[in-house]
PDB file of C-alpha atoms and ligand atoms in Angstrom:
ATOM      1  CA  MET A   1       9.130  31.757  -3.254  1.00  0.00           C
ATOM      2  CA  ASN A   2       5.645  31.315  -4.575  1.00  0.00           C
ATOM      3  CA  THR A   3       3.806  29.194  -2.054  1.00  0.00           C
ATOM      4  CA  LYS A   4       2.835  26.760  -4.880  1.00  0.00           C
ATOM      5  CA  GLU A   5       6.501  25.973  -5.456  1.00  0.00           C
ATOM      6  CA  ILE A   6       8.216  23.357  -3.282  1.00  0.00           C
ATOM      7  CA  ALA A   7      11.889  23.076  -2.911  1.00  0.00           C
ATOM      8  CA  SER A   8      12.545  19.615  -1.747  1.00  0.00           C
ATOM      9  CA  LYS A   9      14.379  19.115   1.667  1.00  0.00           C
ATOM     10  CA  TYR A  10      16.403  16.357   1.944  1.00  0.00           C
ATOM     11  CA  LYS A  11      19.200  14.446   3.998  1.00  0.00           C
ATOM     12  CA  ILE A  12      21.517  11.602   2.886  1.00  0.00           C
ATOM     13  CA  ILE A  13      22.571   9.641   5.864  1.00  0.00           C
ATOM     14  CA  ILE A  14      25.359   7.324   5.704  1.00  0.00           C
ATOM     15  CA  ASN A  15      24.974   4.687   8.076  1.00  0.00           C
ATOM     16  CA  ASP A  16      23.144   1.229   8.541  1.00  0.00           C
ATOM     17  CA  VAL A  17      19.630   1.162   8.014  1.00  0.00           C
ATOM     18  CA  LEU A  18      19.057  -0.707  11.374  1.00  0.00           C
ATOM     19  CA  LYS A  19      20.662   2.135  13.268  1.00  0.00           C
ATOM     20  CA  ALA A  20      19.410   4.961  10.931  1.00  0.00           C
ATOM     21  CA  LEU A  21      15.792   4.169  11.208  1.00  0.00           C
ATOM     22  CA  ASP A  22      15.759   4.045  14.798  1.00  0.00           C
ATOM     23  CA  GLU A  23      15.904   8.032  14.898  1.00  0.00           C
ATOM     24  CA  TYR A  24      12.484   8.008  13.105  1.00  0.00           C
ATOM     25  CA  SER A  25       8.914   7.284  14.646  1.00  0.00           C
ATOM     26  CA  SER A  26       5.561   8.001  12.769  1.00  0.00           C
ATOM     27  CA  PHE A  27       7.519  10.324  10.578  1.00  0.00           C
ATOM     28  CA  PHE A  28       7.558   9.119   6.753  1.00  0.00           C
ATOM     29  CA  ASP A  29       4.448   9.196   4.376  1.00  0.00           C
ATOM     30  CA  LEU A  30       6.336   6.607   2.214  1.00  0.00           C
ATOM     31  CA  ILE A  31       9.035   4.352   2.167  1.00  0.00           C
ATOM     32  CA  ILE A  32      10.673   2.743  -0.702  1.00  0.00           C
ATOM     33  CA  ALA A  33      13.073  -0.077  -0.101  1.00  0.00           C
ATOM     34  CA  ASP A  34      15.534  -1.742  -2.669  1.00  0.00           C
ATOM     35  CA  PRO A  35      17.160  -4.031  -0.507  1.00  0.00           C
ATOM     36  CA  PRO A  36      20.369  -5.906  -1.126  1.00  0.00           C
ATOM     37  CA  PHE A  37      19.410  -9.002  -3.007  1.00  0.00           C
ATOM     38  CA  GLY A  38      21.118 -11.570  -0.615  1.00  0.00           C
ATOM     39  CA  ILE A  39      22.593 -13.433  -3.627  1.00  0.00           C
ATOM     40  CA  ASP A  40      26.315 -12.727  -3.170  1.00  0.00           C
ATOM     41  CA  PHE A  41      25.936 -10.206  -5.853  1.00  0.00           C
ATOM     42  CA  ASN A  42      29.554  -9.223  -6.035  1.00  0.00           C
ATOM     43  CA  LYS A  43      30.326 -12.611  -7.281  1.00  0.00           C
ATOM     44  CA  SER A  44      27.745 -12.433  -9.971  1.00  0.00           C
ATOM     45  CA  CYS A  45      28.860  -9.108 -10.936  1.00  0.00           C
ATOM     46  CA  HIS A  46      32.402 -10.388 -11.775  1.00  0.00           C
ATOM     47  CA  GLU A  47      30.891 -13.481 -13.349  1.00  0.00           C
ATOM     48  CA  TYR A  48      28.767 -11.164 -15.793  1.00  0.00           C
ATOM     49  CA  GLY A  49      31.967  -9.270 -16.664  1.00  0.00           C
ATOM     50  CA  ALA A  50      30.359  -6.149 -15.185  1.00  0.00           C
ATOM     51  CA  ASP A  51      33.406  -4.061 -14.236  1.00  0.00           C
ATOM     52  CA  GLY A  52      33.683  -0.315 -13.379  1.00  0.00           C
ATOM     53  CA  PHE A  53      31.280  -0.579 -10.516  1.00  0.00           C
ATOM     54  CA  ILE A  54      31.871   0.004  -6.642  1.00  0.00           C
ATOM     55  CA  LEU A  55      30.316  -3.226  -5.147  1.00  0.00           C
ATOM     56  CA  TYR A  56      28.707  -3.602  -1.801  1.00  0.00           C
ATOM     57  CA  GLU A  57      28.496  -6.523   0.614  1.00  0.00           C
ATOM     58  CA  ASP A  58      25.533  -8.867  -0.324  1.00  0.00           C
ATOM     59  CA  LYS A  59      26.146 -12.102   1.175  1.00  0.00           C
ATOM     60  CA  PHE A  60      23.818 -13.726   3.746  1.00  0.00           C
ATOM     61  CA  GLU A  61      24.086 -17.208   5.272  1.00  0.00           C
ATOM     62  CA  GLY A  62      21.168 -19.428   6.017  1.00  0.00           C
ATOM     63  CA  ASP A  63      17.970 -17.546   7.111  1.00  0.00           C
ATOM     64  CA  ASP A  64      19.955 -14.604   7.923  1.00  0.00           C
ATOM     65  CA  TYR A  65      18.547 -12.785   4.935  1.00  0.00           C
ATOM     66  CA  GLU A  66      14.771 -13.387   6.117  1.00  0.00           C
ATOM     67  CA  LYS A  67      15.835 -12.442   9.695  1.00  0.00           C
ATOM     68  CA  PHE A  68      17.410  -8.975   8.447  1.00  0.00           C
ATOM     69  CA  SER A  69      14.453  -8.402   6.364  1.00  0.00           C
ATOM     70  CA  TYR A  70      12.128  -8.736   9.314  1.00  0.00           C
ATOM     71  CA  LYS A  71      14.340  -6.355  11.442  1.00  0.00           C
ATOM     72  CA  TRP A  72      14.357  -3.489   8.857  1.00  0.00           C
ATOM     73  CA  ILE A  73      10.562  -4.266   7.659  1.00  0.00           C
ATOM     74  CA  SER A  74       9.452  -3.804  11.502  1.00  0.00           C
ATOM     75  CA  LYS A  75      11.535  -0.879  11.809  1.00  0.00           C
ATOM     76  CA  CYS A  76      10.013   0.900   8.721  1.00  0.00           C
ATOM     77  CA  TYR A  77       6.408   0.195  10.275  1.00  0.00           C
ATOM     78  CA  LYS A  78       7.454   2.462  13.333  1.00  0.00           C
ATOM     79  CA  ALA A  79       9.006   4.998  10.996  1.00  0.00           C
ATOM     80  CA  LEU A  80       5.862   5.359   9.046  1.00  0.00           C
ATOM     81  CA  LYS A  81       2.980   7.576   9.921  1.00  0.00           C
ATOM     82  CA  PRO A  82      -0.260   5.541  10.527  1.00  0.00           C
ATOM     83  CA  ASN A  83      -1.517   6.240   6.943  1.00  0.00           C
ATOM     84  CA  GLY A  84       1.712   5.557   5.354  1.00  0.00           C
ATOM     85  CA  CYS A  85       2.585   3.190   2.725  1.00  0.00           C
ATOM     86  CA  MET A  86       5.772   1.127   1.441  1.00  0.00           C
ATOM     87  CA  TYR A  87       6.923  -0.485  -1.651  1.00  0.00           C
ATOM     88  CA  ILE A  88       9.609  -3.168  -1.508  1.00  0.00           C
ATOM     89  CA  VAL A  89      11.484  -3.890  -4.776  1.00  0.00           C
ATOM     90  CA  SER A  90      12.840  -7.411  -4.813  1.00  0.00           C
ATOM     91  CA  GLY A  91      14.449  -9.878  -7.251  1.00  0.00           C
ATOM     92  CA  TRP A  92      12.776 -13.379  -7.361  1.00  0.00           C
ATOM     93  CA  THR A  93      15.390 -15.232  -5.644  1.00  0.00           C
ATOM     94  CA  ASN A  94      14.492 -13.889  -2.098  1.00  0.00           C
ATOM     95  CA  ILE A  95      10.962 -12.747  -2.433  1.00  0.00           C
ATOM     96  CA  GLY A  96       9.689 -15.728  -0.227  1.00  0.00           C
ATOM     97  CA  ALA A  97      12.132 -14.639   2.644  1.00  0.00           C
ATOM     98  CA  ILE A  98      10.619 -11.012   2.152  1.00  0.00           C
ATOM     99  CA  ILE A  99       7.100 -12.099   2.061  1.00  0.00           C
ATOM    100  CA  ASN A 100       7.545 -14.257   5.042  1.00  0.00           C
ATOM    101  CA  ALA A 101       9.152 -11.347   6.990  1.00  0.00           C
ATOM    102  CA  ILE A 102       6.192  -9.105   6.063  1.00  0.00           C
ATOM    103  CA  LYS A 103       3.563 -11.663   7.488  1.00  0.00           C
ATOM    104  CA  ASN A 104       5.360 -11.572  10.739  1.00  0.00           C
ATOM    105  CA  THR A 105       4.933  -7.762  10.932  1.00  0.00           C
ATOM    106  CA  LYS A 106       1.496  -5.874  11.048  1.00  0.00           C
ATOM    107  CA  PHE A 107       1.637  -4.351   7.774  1.00  0.00           C
ATOM    108  CA  VAL A 108      -1.238  -5.011   5.428  1.00  0.00           C
ATOM    109  CA  LEU A 109      -0.012  -6.699   1.984  1.00  0.00           C
ATOM    110  CA  LYS A 110      -2.300  -4.646  -0.423  1.00  0.00           C
ATOM    111  CA  ASN A 111      -0.759  -5.702  -3.710  1.00  0.00           C
ATOM    112  CA  HIS A 112       2.213  -7.661  -5.180  1.00  0.00           C
ATOM    113  CA  ILE A 113       3.307  -5.785  -8.262  1.00  0.00           C
ATOM    114  CA  ILE A 114       5.393  -6.996 -11.000  1.00  0.00           C
ATOM    115  CA  TRP A 115       7.649  -4.867 -12.943  1.00  0.00           C
ATOM    116  CA  PHE A 116       8.492  -6.459 -16.290  1.00  0.00           C
ATOM    117  CA  PHE A 117      11.665  -5.083 -17.898  1.00  0.00           C
ATOM    118  CA  GLU A 118      13.353  -6.083 -21.272  1.00  0.00           C
ATOM    119  CA  TRP A 119      16.994  -6.021 -20.397  1.00  0.00           C
ATOM    120  CA  GLY A 120      18.882  -9.020 -18.355  1.00  0.00           C
ATOM    121  CA  VAL A 121      21.766 -11.332 -18.408  1.00  0.00           C
ATOM    122  CA  PHE A 122      21.304 -13.837 -21.399  1.00  0.00           C
ATOM    123  CA  THR A 123      21.130 -17.479 -20.096  1.00  0.00           C
ATOM    124  CA  ASN A 124      21.152 -20.213 -22.338  1.00  0.00           C
ATOM    125  CA  LYS A 125      19.736 -23.097 -20.047  1.00  0.00           C
ATOM    126  CA  LYS A 126      17.206 -21.103 -18.122  1.00  0.00           C
ATOM    127  CA  TYR A 127      14.796 -18.332 -18.790  1.00  0.00           C
ATOM    128  CA  ILE A 128      16.148 -14.693 -18.599  1.00  0.00           C
ATOM    129  CA  THR A 129      15.201 -12.880 -15.651  1.00  0.00           C
ATOM    130  CA  SER A 130      12.957  -9.959 -16.834  1.00  0.00           C
ATOM    131  CA  HIS A 131      10.971  -8.900 -13.814  1.00  0.00           C
ATOM    132  CA  TYR A 132      11.238  -7.607 -10.302  1.00  0.00           C
ATOM    133  CA  HIS A 133       8.477  -8.140  -7.653  1.00  0.00           C
ATOM    134  CA  ILE A 134       7.189  -5.136  -5.810  1.00  0.00           C
ATOM    135  CA  PRO A 135       4.886  -6.005  -2.591  1.00  0.00           C
ATOM    136  CA  PHE A 136       2.862  -2.823  -1.916  1.00  0.00           C
ATOM    137  CA  LEU A 137       2.325  -2.402   1.946  1.00  0.00           C
ATOM    138  CA  VAL A 138       0.046  -0.119   4.084  1.00  0.00           C
ATOM    139  CA  LYS A 139      -0.220   0.430   7.871  1.00  0.00           C
ATOM    140  CA  GLU A 140      -3.937   0.866   7.842  1.00  0.00           C
ATOM    141  CA  GLU A 141      -6.355  -1.206   6.059  1.00  0.00           C
ATOM    142  CA  LYS A 142      -8.373   1.632   4.637  1.00  0.00           C
ATOM    143  CA  SER A 143      -6.644   4.945   5.241  1.00  0.00           C
ATOM    144  CA  TYR A 144      -3.582   5.681   3.014  1.00  0.00           C
ATOM    145  CA  THR A 145      -2.672   7.952   0.009  1.00  0.00           C
ATOM    146  CA  PHE A 146      -3.457   6.141  -3.271  1.00  0.00           C
ATOM    147  CA  LYS A 147      -3.823   8.471  -6.390  1.00  0.00           C
ATOM    148  CA  PRO A 148      -4.036   6.487  -9.591  1.00  0.00           C
ATOM    149  CA  GLN A 149      -2.349   8.136 -12.451  1.00  0.00           C
ATOM    150  CA  TYR A 150      -4.175   8.487 -15.850  1.00  0.00           C
ATOM    151  CA  SER A 151      -3.604   4.943 -17.665  1.00  0.00           C
ATOM    152  CA  ASN A 152      -3.865   7.038 -20.863  1.00  0.00           C
ATOM    153  CA  PRO A 153      -1.984  10.327 -20.558  1.00  0.00           C
ATOM    154  CA  LYS A 154      -3.105  11.541 -23.952  1.00  0.00           C
ATOM    155  CA  THR A 155      -6.866  11.149 -23.526  1.00  0.00           C
ATOM    156  CA  LYS A 156      -7.141  11.427 -19.762  1.00  0.00           C
ATOM    157  CA  ARG A 157     -10.517  10.075 -20.210  1.00  0.00           C
ATOM    158  CA  LYS A 158     -12.702   9.439 -17.292  1.00  0.00           C
ATOM    159  CA  GLY A 159     -13.111   5.877 -16.402  1.00  0.00           C
ATOM    160  CA  PHE A 160      -9.330   5.266 -17.450  1.00  0.00           C
ATOM    161  CA  LYS A 161      -8.107   5.983 -14.133  1.00  0.00           C
ATOM    162  CA  TYR A 162      -7.015   2.738 -12.914  1.00  0.00           C
ATOM    163  CA  GLU A 163      -3.587   1.169 -12.099  1.00  0.00           C
ATOM    164  CA  LYS A 164      -2.697  -2.137 -12.946  1.00  0.00           C
ATOM    165  CA  ASP A 165      -0.370  -4.426 -10.677  1.00  0.00           C
ATOM    166  CA  VAL A 166       1.834  -5.432 -13.915  1.00  0.00           C
ATOM    167  CA  TRP A 167       4.319  -2.237 -14.840  1.00  0.00           C
ATOM    168  CA  TYR A 168       6.026  -2.041 -18.000  1.00  0.00           C
ATOM    169  CA  TRP A 169       7.692   1.004 -19.923  1.00  0.00           C
ATOM    170  CA  PRO A 170       8.135  -0.188 -23.369  1.00  0.00           C
ATOM    171  CA  LYS A 171      10.043   2.865 -24.277  1.00  0.00           C
ATOM    172  CA  TYR A 172      12.530   2.839 -21.470  1.00  0.00           C
ATOM    173  CA  ASN A 173      15.961   2.152 -22.489  1.00  0.00           C
ATOM    174  CA  ARG A 174      18.610   1.678 -19.691  1.00  0.00           C
ATOM    175  CA  GLY A 175      21.359   2.279 -22.076  1.00  0.00           C
ATOM    176  CA  ASN A 176      19.898   5.857 -22.876  1.00  0.00           C
ATOM    177  CA  ASP A 177      18.770   6.788 -19.634  1.00  0.00           C
ATOM    178  CA  PRO A 178      20.255  10.105 -19.016  1.00  0.00           C
ATOM    179  CA  ASP A 179      19.840   9.333 -15.145  1.00  0.00           C
ATOM    180  CA  HIS A 180      21.618   6.079 -15.153  1.00  0.00           C
ATOM    181  CA  ILE A 181      25.225   7.017 -13.633  1.00  0.00           C
ATOM    182  CA  LYS A 182      28.482   5.096 -13.640  1.00  0.00           C
ATOM    183  CA  GLY A 183      29.630   3.435 -10.648  1.00  0.00           C
ATOM    184  CA  HIS A 184      26.367   1.811  -8.955  1.00  0.00           C
ATOM    185  CA  PRO A 185      25.810  -1.654 -10.254  1.00  0.00           C
ATOM    186  CA  CYS A 186      22.017  -1.791  -9.725  1.00  0.00           C
ATOM    187  CA  GLN A 187      20.060   1.331 -10.358  1.00  0.00           C
ATOM    188  CA  LEU A 188      16.463   1.571 -10.716  1.00  0.00           C
ATOM    189  CA  PRO A 189      15.099   3.737 -13.334  1.00  0.00           C
ATOM    190  CA  ILE A 190      13.632   7.409 -12.157  1.00  0.00           C
ATOM    191  CA  ILE A 191      10.411   6.630 -13.995  1.00  0.00           C
ATOM    192  CA  LEU A 192       9.627   3.567 -11.678  1.00  0.00           C
ATOM    193  CA  MET A 193      10.433   5.784  -8.592  1.00  0.00           C
ATOM    194  CA  LYS A 194       8.152   8.548  -9.814  1.00  0.00           C
ATOM    195  CA  LYS A 195       5.277   6.034 -10.300  1.00  0.00           C
ATOM    196  CA  MET A 196       5.346   4.953  -6.567  1.00  0.00           C
ATOM    197  CA  ILE A 197       5.878   8.590  -5.381  1.00  0.00           C
ATOM    198  CA  ASN A 198       3.146   9.954  -7.470  1.00  0.00           C
ATOM    199  CA  ILE A 199       0.633   7.390  -6.388  1.00  0.00           C
ATOM    200  CA  SER A 200       1.383   7.104  -2.791  1.00  0.00           C
ATOM    201  CA  SER A 201       2.319  10.442  -1.651  1.00  0.00           C
ATOM    202  CA  ASN A 202       1.627  14.319  -2.098  1.00  0.00           C
ATOM    203  CA  PRO A 203       3.914  17.043  -2.648  1.00  0.00           C
ATOM    204  CA  GLY A 204       5.737  18.240   0.474  1.00  0.00           C
ATOM    205  CA  ASP A 205       5.303  14.790   1.867  1.00  0.00           C
ATOM    206  CA  TRP A 206       8.219  12.736   3.506  1.00  0.00           C
ATOM    207  CA  VAL A 207       9.728  10.015   1.748  1.00  0.00           C
ATOM    208  CA  GLY A 208      12.340   7.490   2.822  1.00  0.00           C
ATOM    209  CA  ASP A 209      14.882   5.548   0.655  1.00  0.00           C
ATOM    210  CA  ILE A 210      16.242   3.144   3.109  1.00  0.00           C
ATOM    211  CA  PHE A 211      18.657   1.328   0.765  1.00  0.00           C
ATOM    212  CA  SER A 212      19.479   4.543  -1.395  1.00  0.00           C
ATOM    213  CA  GLY A 213      22.168   3.039  -3.632  1.00  0.00           C
ATOM    214  CA  SER A 214      22.712   5.807  -6.374  1.00  0.00           C
ATOM    215  CA  GLY A 215      20.093   7.925  -4.904  1.00  0.00           C
ATOM    216  CA  GLY A 216      17.447   7.570  -7.669  1.00  0.00           C
ATOM    217  CA  THR A 217      14.576   8.099  -5.269  1.00  0.00           C
ATOM    218  CA  LEU A 218      16.142  11.357  -3.965  1.00  0.00           C
ATOM    219  CA  LEU A 219      16.274  12.584  -7.422  1.00  0.00           C
ATOM    220  CA  ALA A 220      12.777  11.701  -8.162  1.00  0.00           C
ATOM    221  CA  CYS A 221      11.553  13.448  -4.857  1.00  0.00           C
ATOM    222  CA  ARG A 222      13.370  16.399  -5.784  1.00  0.00           C
ATOM    223  CA  GLU A 223      11.720  16.785  -9.006  1.00  0.00           C
ATOM    224  CA  LEU A 224       8.404  15.882  -7.560  1.00  0.00           C
ATOM    225  CA  GLY A 225       8.449  18.197  -4.579  1.00  0.00           C
ATOM    226  CA  ARG A 226       8.625  15.659  -1.849  1.00  0.00           C
ATOM    227  CA  HIS A 227      11.082  15.710   0.978  1.00  0.00           C
ATOM    228  CA  CYS A 228      13.428  12.826   1.186  1.00  0.00           C
ATOM    229  CA  ILE A 229      15.761  10.961   3.810  1.00  0.00           C
ATOM    230  CA  SER A 230      17.910   8.684   1.851  1.00  0.00           C
ATOM    231  CA  ILE A 231      20.001   6.134   3.795  1.00  0.00           C
ATOM    232  CA  GLU A 232      23.008   4.215   2.425  1.00  0.00           C
ATOM    233  CA  ARG A 233      25.552   2.160   4.400  1.00  0.00           C
ATOM    234  CA  ASN A 234      28.459   2.387   1.863  1.00  0.00           C
ATOM    235  CA  PRO A 235      30.115   5.875   2.252  1.00  0.00           C
ATOM    236  CA  ASP A 236      31.832   5.244  -1.264  1.00  0.00           C
ATOM    237  CA  TYR A 237      28.593   5.692  -2.840  1.00  0.00           C
ATOM    238  CA  LEU A 238      28.249   9.479  -1.632  1.00  0.00           C
ATOM    239  CA  GLU A 239      29.862  11.062  -4.393  1.00  0.00           C
ATOM    240  CA  ILE A 240      27.579   9.098  -7.037  1.00  0.00           C
ATOM    241  CA  ILE A 241      24.641  10.122  -4.983  1.00  0.00           C
ATOM    242  CA  ASN A 242      25.646  13.759  -5.085  1.00  0.00           C
ATOM    243  CA  LYS A 243      26.318  13.644  -8.766  1.00  0.00           C
ATOM    244  CA  LYS A 244      23.031  11.843  -9.602  1.00  0.00           C
ATOM    245  CA  VAL A 245      20.692  13.980  -7.529  1.00  0.00           C
ATOM    246  CA  ARG A 246      22.275  17.163  -8.961  1.00  0.00           C
ATOM    247  CA  ILE A 247      23.182  18.645  -5.461  1.00  0.00           C
ATOM    248  CA  ASP A 248      24.742  21.345  -7.077  1.00  0.00           C
ATOM    249  CA  GLN A 249      21.433  22.806  -8.517  1.00  0.00           C
ATOM    250  CA  ASP A 250      18.347  23.870  -7.153  1.00  0.00           C
ATOM    251  CA  ILE A 251      15.400  21.986  -8.362  1.00  0.00           C
ATOM    252  CA  ILE A 252      11.823  23.690  -7.832  1.00  0.00           C
ATOM    253  CA  PHE A 253       8.858  21.793  -8.349  1.00  0.00           C
ATOM    254  CA  LYS A 254       5.782  23.561  -9.245  1.00  0.00           C
ATOM    255  CA  PRO A 255       2.563  21.573  -9.179  1.00  0.00           C
ATOM    256  CA  ASP A 256       0.756  21.193 -12.627  1.00  0.00           C
ATOM    257  CA  GLU A 257       3.663  23.141 -14.219  1.00  0.00           C
ATOM    258  CA  LYS A 258       6.613  21.986 -16.016  1.00  0.00           C
ATOM    259  CA  LEU A 259       9.677  21.111 -13.869  1.00  0.00           C
ATOM    260  CA  GLU A 260      12.077  24.207 -13.637  1.00  0.00           C
ATOM    261  CA  VAL A 261      15.616  23.417 -12.703  1.00  0.00           C
ATOM    262  CA  GLU A 262      17.304  26.753 -11.462  1.00  0.00           C
ATOM    263  CA  LYS A 263      20.898  27.415 -11.924  1.00  0.00           C
ATOM    264  CA  LYS A 264      21.652  28.739  -8.556  1.00  0.00           C
ATOM    265  CA  VAL A 265      24.140  26.681  -6.513  1.00  0.00           C
ATOM    266  CA  GLN A 266      22.786  25.515  -3.005  1.00  0.00           C
ATOM    267  CA  THR A 267      22.805  21.990  -1.241  1.00  0.00           C
ATOM    268  CA  GLY A 268      19.517  20.498  -0.051  1.00  0.00           C
ATOM    269  CA  LEU A 269      21.143  19.955   3.301  1.00  0.00           C
ATOM    270  CA  ASP A 270      20.992  23.791   3.697  1.00  0.00           C
ATOM    271  CA  ALA A 271      17.200  23.728   3.441  1.00  0.00           C
ATOM    272  CA  PHE A 272      16.853  20.947   5.768  1.00  0.00           C
TER     273      PHE A 272
HETATM  274  C1  SAM B   1      19.904  -2.898  -4.667  1.00  0.00           C
HETATM  275  S1  SAM B   1      20.993  -1.605  -4.085  1.00  0.00           S
HETATM  276  C2  SAM B   1      19.834  -0.208  -4.248  1.00  0.00           C
HETATM  277  C3  SAM B   1      20.031   0.512  -5.545  1.00  0.00           C
HETATM  278  C4  SAM B   1      19.297   1.582  -5.637  1.00  0.00           C
HETATM  279  N1  SAM B   1      17.539   1.521  -5.770  1.00  0.00           N
HETATM  280  C5  SAM B   1      19.585   2.456  -6.980  1.00  0.00           C
HETATM  281  O1  SAM B   1      18.622   2.977  -7.775  1.00  0.00           O
HETATM  282  O2  SAM B   1      20.749   2.920  -7.109  1.00  0.00           O
HETATM  283  C6  SAM B   1      21.030  -1.934  -2.467  1.00  0.00           C
HETATM  284  C7  SAM B   1      21.788  -0.783  -1.655  1.00  0.00           C
HETATM  285  O3  SAM B   1      21.772  -0.903  -0.138  1.00  0.00           O
HETATM  286  C8  SAM B   1      22.874  -0.619   0.489  1.00  0.00           C
HETATM  287  N2  SAM B   1      22.816  -1.501   1.713  1.00  0.00           N
HETATM  288  C9  SAM B   1      22.955  -2.660   1.937  1.00  0.00           C
HETATM  289  N3  SAM B   1      22.846  -3.056   3.077  1.00  0.00           N
HETATM  290  C10 SAM B   1      22.614  -1.920   3.778  1.00  0.00           C
HETATM  291  C11 SAM B   1      22.377  -1.632   5.098  1.00  0.00           C
HETATM  292  N4  SAM B   1      22.267  -2.642   6.198  1.00  0.00           N
HETATM  293  N5  SAM B   1      21.992  -0.368   5.399  1.00  0.00           N
HETATM  294  C12 SAM B   1      21.899   0.658   4.482  1.00  0.00           C
HETATM  295  N6  SAM B   1      22.213   0.432   3.249  1.00  0.00           N
HETATM  296  C13 SAM B   1      22.529  -0.946   2.975  1.00  0.00           C
HETATM  297  C14 SAM B   1      23.987  -1.239  -0.760  1.00  0.00           C
HETATM  298  O4  SAM B   1      25.180  -0.787  -0.288  1.00  0.00           O
HETATM  299  C15 SAM B   1      23.264  -0.751  -1.865  1.00  0.00           C
HETATM  300  O5  SAM B   1      23.745   0.447  -2.315  1.00  0.00           O
END
C-alpha cells in the first residue's frame, strides 16, 4: 500500500461506556458523544408512531442524568490525549444537565454550536424542535487540532476560511440519505460527523464514538482515514453497525484524492 493511503483501523466494543472507557488513557485525539437523550425516548418513539426500530433504554430519574453525564465526561477527559477535543451532541431537554456536568470537569468549553435542521416532529401547540446543541470542548486552552474547512468550497478564497457556530446543510435530506439505515431510531447524518472529524483531527488519528448507535462516526472515520473505537451498549445494534459501516468492504482513504472503495473482503478488526 502506498504510504499516502490510509486504511482505517477500527474496533466495535459492545459494552457500557463507563466500563469500556476505563481501558483508555491519553489515547484519543477526538471523542464524539451522542448520548441517550434521557427523555424516555422509547415512549416518545411509540407516541410518534415510529415503528420498525430497535429501541434502547433512555429513562433517568431525578438528577441521575447529570450524574451519569459527569461520569462519562470525566472518563473522556482521561481517555483523551492532552491536546484532544470532544464534541457532545445533545437535544435541548437535558443540555442544562450536560453543561453543569462539563463545568464540574477540567474541560475547557470552547464553543456552543447549534446545528439547525429542517425535519422534526410536527407540533401544534409548541415550536417544532429543529436544532441540536453541540458543546465543543478541549483539554488544553491553546493547544488542540482546529482546521477550518473552506466556507465556500467553490472559490476556496483566502480569507473565507472561518467556521461559524451555527451549522446547517440546506441540501441534506434525511429521507434520501443513502447512509441512513433501518433499525436505529436516532441516526446523525454522516455529513455532520465528517465536519467534526475534518476540523478536529488528522488522517491517522484515533477517534472515539462512545455512544455509537448505528455506527455513523465509524463510517465517517473509515471514509476519512481516521482510526476509530466505537462503543455501544446494546448488542442488538451490532448487525446494523456492521451493515452501515460496510464491514465487508475495504475503504481506502487517499488524502487529496477521491475516496476509493475497494471490493476486496476484509474486516477492519483484522487490521487492528
Ligand atoms: C442518541 S443514540 C446515538 C445515535 C448515533 N449517533 C447514530 O447516529 O446512530 C445513543 C446510543 O447510546 C447507546 N447507549 C445508551 N447508554 C449507553 C451506555 N451507558 N453505554 C454505551 N452506550 C449507551 C444507546 O443504545 C444508543 O444506541
